[in-house]
Short mmCIF file of C-alpha atoms in Angstrom, two decimals:
data_model
loop_
_atom_site.label_atom_id
_atom_site.label_comp_id
_atom_site.label_asym_id
_atom_site.label_seq_id
_atom_site.Cartn_x
_atom_site.Cartn_y
_atom_site.Cartn_z
CA MET A 1 69.54 36.05 8.09
CA THR A 2 65.84 36.91 8.05
CA ASP A 3 62.82 34.71 7.38
CA SER A 4 61.75 36.78 4.35
CA LEU A 5 62.54 35.96 0.74
CA VAL A 6 61.19 37.88 -2.25
CA VAL A 7 60.51 35.61 -5.22
CA ALA A 8 59.27 36.24 -8.75
CA VAL A 9 57.46 34.02 -11.23
CA THR A 10 57.90 35.05 -14.86
CA GLN A 11 55.08 33.89 -17.13
CA ILE A 12 56.09 34.62 -20.71
CA ALA A 13 55.87 33.16 -24.18
CA PRO A 14 59.18 32.26 -25.79
CA VAL A 15 60.26 33.56 -29.15
CA TRP A 16 59.41 30.04 -30.13
CA LEU A 17 62.32 27.86 -31.25
CA ASP A 18 64.66 30.86 -31.32
CA ARG A 19 67.27 30.44 -28.58
CA HIS A 20 68.94 33.82 -29.01
CA ARG A 21 65.83 35.98 -28.92
CA THR A 22 64.24 33.97 -26.12
CA THR A 23 67.42 34.34 -24.06
CA ALA A 24 67.23 38.12 -24.52
CA LYS A 25 63.63 38.05 -23.28
CA ILE A 26 64.61 35.97 -20.25
CA VAL A 27 67.41 38.38 -19.29
CA GLU A 28 65.04 41.34 -19.63
CA ARG A 29 62.55 39.69 -17.25
CA MET A 30 65.36 38.90 -14.81
CA GLN A 31 66.19 42.59 -14.71
CA GLN A 32 62.55 43.46 -14.06
CA ALA A 33 62.33 40.92 -11.25
CA ALA A 34 65.50 42.21 -9.60
CA ALA A 35 64.20 45.78 -9.84
CA GLN A 36 61.24 44.64 -7.71
CA GLY A 37 63.55 43.20 -5.06
CA ALA A 38 63.40 39.53 -6.04
CA ARG A 39 66.21 37.20 -4.98
CA LEU A 40 64.82 34.24 -6.94
CA VAL A 41 63.16 34.27 -10.35
CA THR A 42 61.56 31.25 -12.00
CA PHE A 43 60.62 30.36 -15.59
CA GLY A 44 58.50 27.58 -17.12
CA GLU A 45 59.32 24.16 -18.54
CA THR A 46 61.62 24.19 -21.61
CA LEU A 47 60.90 27.90 -22.06
CA LEU A 48 64.29 28.08 -23.76
CA PRO A 49 63.84 27.63 -26.69
CA GLY A 50 60.28 26.34 -26.31
CA TYR A 51 58.02 23.38 -25.65
CA PRO A 52 57.43 20.91 -28.57
CA PHE A 53 53.87 22.00 -29.27
CA TRP A 54 54.21 20.97 -32.92
CA LEU A 55 54.01 17.25 -32.13
CA GLU A 56 50.24 17.04 -31.68
CA ARG A 57 49.62 19.47 -34.54
CA THR A 58 51.75 17.95 -37.30
CA ASP A 59 51.22 14.18 -36.97
CA GLY A 60 54.27 13.89 -34.73
CA ALA A 61 54.09 10.09 -34.40
CA ARG A 62 54.49 9.50 -38.15
CA PHE A 63 57.57 7.27 -38.51
CA ASN A 64 60.41 8.37 -40.78
CA SER A 65 58.50 11.51 -41.73
CA PRO A 66 60.49 14.16 -43.63
CA ARG A 67 58.30 16.78 -41.95
CA GLN A 68 59.12 15.55 -38.44
CA LYS A 69 62.79 15.26 -39.30
CA GLU A 70 62.90 18.87 -40.50
CA ILE A 71 61.23 20.25 -37.39
CA HIS A 72 63.34 18.10 -35.09
CA ALA A 73 66.51 19.25 -36.82
CA LEU A 74 65.50 22.84 -36.08
CA TYR A 75 64.78 21.91 -32.45
CA LEU A 76 68.20 20.33 -32.07
CA ASP A 77 69.83 23.40 -33.57
CA GLN A 78 68.05 25.75 -31.17
CA ALA A 79 68.25 23.55 -28.05
CA VAL A 80 70.57 24.55 -25.22
CA GLN A 81 74.02 23.03 -24.87
CA ILE A 82 75.36 24.34 -21.58
CA GLU A 83 78.92 23.28 -22.38
CA ALA A 84 78.84 25.50 -25.48
CA GLY A 85 78.03 28.57 -23.39
CA HIS A 86 74.40 28.90 -24.46
CA LEU A 87 73.42 30.02 -20.94
CA SER A 88 76.27 32.48 -20.48
CA LEU A 89 74.08 35.58 -20.85
CA VAL A 90 71.71 34.21 -18.22
CA THR A 91 74.44 33.25 -15.75
CA GLU A 92 76.21 36.60 -16.22
CA ALA A 93 72.95 38.45 -15.58
CA ALA A 94 72.32 36.33 -12.47
CA ALA A 95 75.72 37.29 -11.07
CA ASP A 96 75.31 40.97 -11.95
CA LEU A 97 71.83 41.11 -10.41
CA LYS A 98 72.66 38.79 -7.47
CA LEU A 99 69.60 36.83 -8.49
CA ALA A 100 69.06 33.07 -8.24
CA VAL A 101 67.28 31.51 -11.22
CA THR A 102 65.27 28.36 -11.91
CA LEU A 103 64.92 27.95 -15.67
CA GLY A 104 63.42 25.26 -17.87
CA ILE A 105 65.43 24.38 -20.97
CA ALA A 106 65.39 21.89 -23.82
CA GLU A 107 68.93 20.60 -23.33
CA ARG A 108 71.19 18.67 -25.73
CA PRO A 109 74.08 17.82 -23.43
CA ALA A 110 77.50 17.12 -24.86
CA ASP A 111 78.10 14.37 -22.31
CA ARG A 112 75.19 12.44 -23.85
CA GLY A 113 76.48 12.79 -27.40
CA GLY A 114 74.89 16.15 -28.16
CA HIS A 115 72.09 14.86 -30.39
CA SER A 116 69.35 13.96 -27.92
CA VAL A 117 67.10 16.47 -26.19
CA TYR A 118 66.29 16.42 -22.49
CA CYS A 119 63.68 18.41 -20.60
CA SER A 120 65.87 20.02 -17.94
CA ALA A 121 65.42 22.28 -14.94
CA VAL A 122 68.52 24.40 -14.36
CA GLN A 123 69.25 25.88 -10.94
CA ILE A 124 71.55 28.93 -11.07
CA GLY A 125 72.94 30.56 -7.95
CA ALA A 126 72.95 34.27 -7.21
CA ASP A 127 76.67 34.23 -8.01
CA GLY A 128 75.97 32.99 -11.54
CA ARG A 129 77.13 29.40 -10.94
CA ILE A 130 75.08 26.56 -12.36
CA LEU A 131 74.27 24.54 -9.25
CA SER A 132 72.44 21.59 -10.81
CA VAL A 133 70.65 20.39 -13.93
CA HIS A 134 67.75 17.99 -13.47
CA ARG A 135 66.70 16.05 -16.57
CA LYS A 136 63.07 14.97 -16.52
CA LEU A 137 62.91 11.34 -15.47
CA MET A 138 60.25 10.30 -17.97
CA PRO A 139 58.83 12.49 -20.75
CA THR A 140 55.04 12.61 -20.73
CA TYR A 141 52.91 11.18 -23.54
CA GLU A 142 53.84 12.74 -26.92
CA GLU A 143 56.95 14.34 -25.41
CA ARG A 144 58.58 10.90 -25.78
CA LEU A 145 58.63 11.51 -29.53
CA CYS A 146 61.37 14.14 -29.13
CA TRP A 147 62.73 14.04 -25.55
CA SER A 148 64.97 11.42 -23.97
CA PRO A 149 64.41 9.97 -20.48
CA GLY A 150 66.58 11.54 -17.79
CA ASP A 151 67.91 10.27 -14.47
CA GLY A 152 67.91 11.03 -10.77
CA HIS A 153 71.29 12.76 -10.60
CA GLY A 154 69.70 16.22 -10.70
CA LEU A 155 67.26 15.61 -7.84
CA GLN A 156 69.04 18.12 -5.63
CA VAL A 157 68.11 21.03 -3.40
CA HIS A 158 70.02 24.27 -2.87
CA ASP A 159 70.07 26.85 -0.09
CA LEU A 160 68.90 30.42 -0.56
CA ALA A 161 68.48 32.52 2.58
CA ARG A 162 66.52 30.35 5.06
CA PHE A 163 65.02 28.20 2.30
CA ARG A 164 66.05 24.98 0.58
CA ILE A 165 64.90 25.01 -3.04
CA GLY A 166 64.14 22.06 -5.29
CA ALA A 167 62.48 21.75 -8.69
CA LEU A 168 60.64 19.21 -10.83
CA ASN A 169 59.58 19.29 -14.46
CA CYS A 170 55.88 19.14 -15.31
CA TRP A 171 54.37 15.68 -14.75
CA GLU A 172 57.16 14.77 -12.30
CA ASN A 173 55.25 16.91 -9.85
CA TRP A 174 52.61 14.15 -9.80
CA MET A 175 55.22 11.48 -8.96
CA PRO A 176 55.27 10.74 -5.20
CA LEU A 177 58.81 9.35 -5.14
CA SER A 178 60.24 12.36 -6.99
CA ARG A 179 58.64 14.65 -4.46
CA ALA A 180 59.83 12.47 -1.58
CA ALA A 181 63.41 12.57 -2.85
CA LEU A 182 63.36 16.35 -2.46
CA TYR A 183 61.50 16.34 0.86
CA ALA A 184 64.19 14.05 2.28
CA GLN A 185 66.80 16.71 1.52
CA GLY A 186 64.91 19.34 3.50
CA GLU A 187 63.11 21.07 0.62
CA ASP A 188 60.80 23.83 1.86
CA LEU A 189 60.45 25.89 -1.34
CA HIS A 190 59.45 23.85 -4.37
CA VAL A 191 59.44 25.06 -7.97
CA ALA A 192 57.11 23.17 -10.29
CA LEU A 193 57.94 23.93 -13.92
CA TRP A 194 55.13 23.64 -16.48
CA PRO A 195 54.78 24.48 -20.19
CA GLY A 196 51.60 26.30 -19.17
CA GLY A 197 48.03 25.41 -18.34
CA GLU A 198 45.82 26.31 -15.40
CA HIS A 199 44.46 22.74 -15.50
CA ASN A 200 47.93 21.61 -14.37
CA THR A 201 48.39 24.09 -11.55
CA HIS A 202 45.03 24.99 -10.02
CA ASP A 203 44.73 21.90 -7.81
CA LEU A 204 48.16 20.27 -7.68
CA THR A 205 50.05 23.38 -6.52
CA ARG A 206 48.02 23.53 -3.31
CA VAL A 207 48.15 19.76 -2.83
CA GLN A 208 51.96 19.81 -3.06
CA ALA A 209 52.13 22.69 -0.62
CA LYS A 210 49.98 20.93 1.97
CA GLU A 211 51.75 17.60 1.50
CA GLY A 212 55.25 19.08 1.65
CA ARG A 213 54.41 21.78 4.21
CA ALA A 214 56.36 24.01 1.86
CA TYR A 215 55.88 26.99 -0.39
CA VAL A 216 55.23 25.87 -3.96
CA ILE A 217 55.85 28.05 -7.01
CA ALA A 218 54.18 26.89 -10.21
CA ALA A 219 56.18 28.52 -13.01
CA CYS A 220 54.38 28.36 -16.35
CA GLY A 221 54.96 29.38 -19.90
CA LEU A 222 52.41 30.92 -22.22
CA MET A 223 51.82 30.08 -25.88
CA ARG A 224 49.29 31.55 -28.31
CA PRO A 225 48.95 30.96 -32.05
CA GLY A 226 50.25 34.47 -32.64
CA ASP A 227 53.49 33.52 -30.88
CA VAL A 228 54.43 31.14 -33.71
CA PRO A 229 57.06 32.91 -35.86
CA ALA A 230 55.94 33.72 -39.38
CA ASP A 231 58.90 31.94 -40.97
CA LEU A 232 58.62 28.68 -39.02
CA PRO A 233 58.35 25.53 -41.18
CA TYR A 234 54.80 24.08 -41.36
CA ARG A 235 53.33 27.06 -39.51
CA ASP A 236 50.11 26.88 -41.54
CA LEU A 237 49.63 23.25 -40.56
CA MET A 238 50.21 24.04 -36.89
CA LEU A 239 47.62 26.81 -36.99
CA ALA A 240 45.00 24.85 -38.95
CA GLU A 241 43.10 24.02 -35.76
CA THR A 242 42.10 27.34 -34.23
CA THR A 243 42.35 27.74 -30.47
CA PRO A 244 43.09 30.89 -28.45
CA TYR A 245 45.86 29.25 -26.42
CA TRP A 246 48.25 26.36 -26.79
CA ALA A 247 49.22 27.03 -23.15
CA ASN A 248 47.27 29.57 -21.09
CA GLY A 249 49.71 30.11 -18.24
CA GLY A 250 48.48 29.32 -14.75
CA SER A 251 51.52 30.48 -12.77
CA CYS A 252 50.84 30.76 -9.05
CA ILE A 253 52.29 30.44 -5.54
CA ALA A 254 50.84 28.42 -2.65
CA ALA A 255 51.73 28.68 1.03
CA PRO A 256 52.67 25.74 3.32
CA ASP A 257 49.08 25.54 4.61
CA GLY A 258 47.73 25.20 1.06
CA SER A 259 46.36 28.73 0.80
CA TRP A 260 47.09 30.95 -2.17
CA VAL A 261 49.87 33.50 -1.90
CA VAL A 262 49.30 34.37 -5.56
CA PRO A 263 46.38 32.67 -7.37
CA PRO A 264 46.83 31.39 -10.94
CA ALA A 265 47.48 34.05 -13.57
CA VAL A 266 45.79 33.06 -16.82
CA GLY A 267 45.90 34.23 -20.42
CA GLU A 268 48.62 36.87 -20.40
CA GLU A 269 52.27 37.47 -19.74
CA ALA A 270 52.89 38.38 -16.12
CA LEU A 271 55.56 38.97 -13.49
CA LEU A 272 54.28 37.72 -10.14
CA VAL A 273 56.25 38.92 -7.10
CA ALA A 274 55.68 37.79 -3.52
CA THR A 275 57.44 37.82 -0.15
CA LEU A 276 57.69 34.39 1.48
CA ASP A 277 58.01 33.90 5.24
CA HIS A 278 60.03 30.88 6.37
CA ALA A 279 58.28 30.95 9.74
CA ALA A 280 55.17 29.74 7.91
CA VAL A 281 57.06 26.56 6.96
CA ARG A 282 58.14 25.97 10.54
CA ARG A 283 54.61 26.50 11.83
CA GLU A 284 53.17 23.89 9.46
CA ARG A 285 55.93 21.40 10.29
CA GLN A 286 54.67 21.37 13.89
CA ASN A 287 52.07 18.73 13.09
CA PHE A 288 53.56 17.10 9.98
CA ASP A 289 57.00 16.75 8.45
CA PRO A 290 56.79 14.60 5.28
CA ALA A 291 60.35 13.30 5.75
CA GLY A 292 60.27 13.12 9.55
CA HIS A 293 57.46 12.98 12.10
#
């Protein structure tokens, strides 16, 4: 077992609120990452089938709104139910490519009744097994209008080569106790999933790396007005306020000393590939271990 691990960060826009076509795009990017030697590939928060950007653009807090009911019904229809096999193409590709995957999904789990949506980080092993599903502990701000609160069951880490990998969804990366729960399990490669936004990743990624003495991957989505499908309900209303990006990316990788391995990529789809050295973790743990001395 060597200290080196090749990882890939996939910054893409979903085929928004279309589970089937976004899945095809994810599998294609997995193949590209594997072709560049990656053993782990990461994707942004709820990339499959997409982040609920409509909420702040369509008066999402309006109670008993027919408009909000229609959009939410579509979201439920396109959300991922793992028990129904909605991730089978991804898990099969992971096994074929011998590629571990961290993927953000909007999940409607059958064991919670199947009609509530959770922001979930799915960890898939290089053998295609789903290792864990972490449901975001507390949705952030307007996300509470369509996502349910999760729990701590998915706060788990998993081994890959010399590394122990953990993941948190979006604003959880600001929560000290969530981070500490992973540090205590020996996490030394952290995946922070974001819907996209350099403002989220530029500072915090390096802070997490220095605090955890770990590599930190910030995996972000991308969303532009042109990525909204032409046949989506209320598209004109969503696009009434012009802006070049709804989410401008910001994917990056920081080293255990807080330096950039890959600085934030902004404004375009990208596949970021880097080789991580576990010895760098061990060097930085000499003077600080966040769960030890």
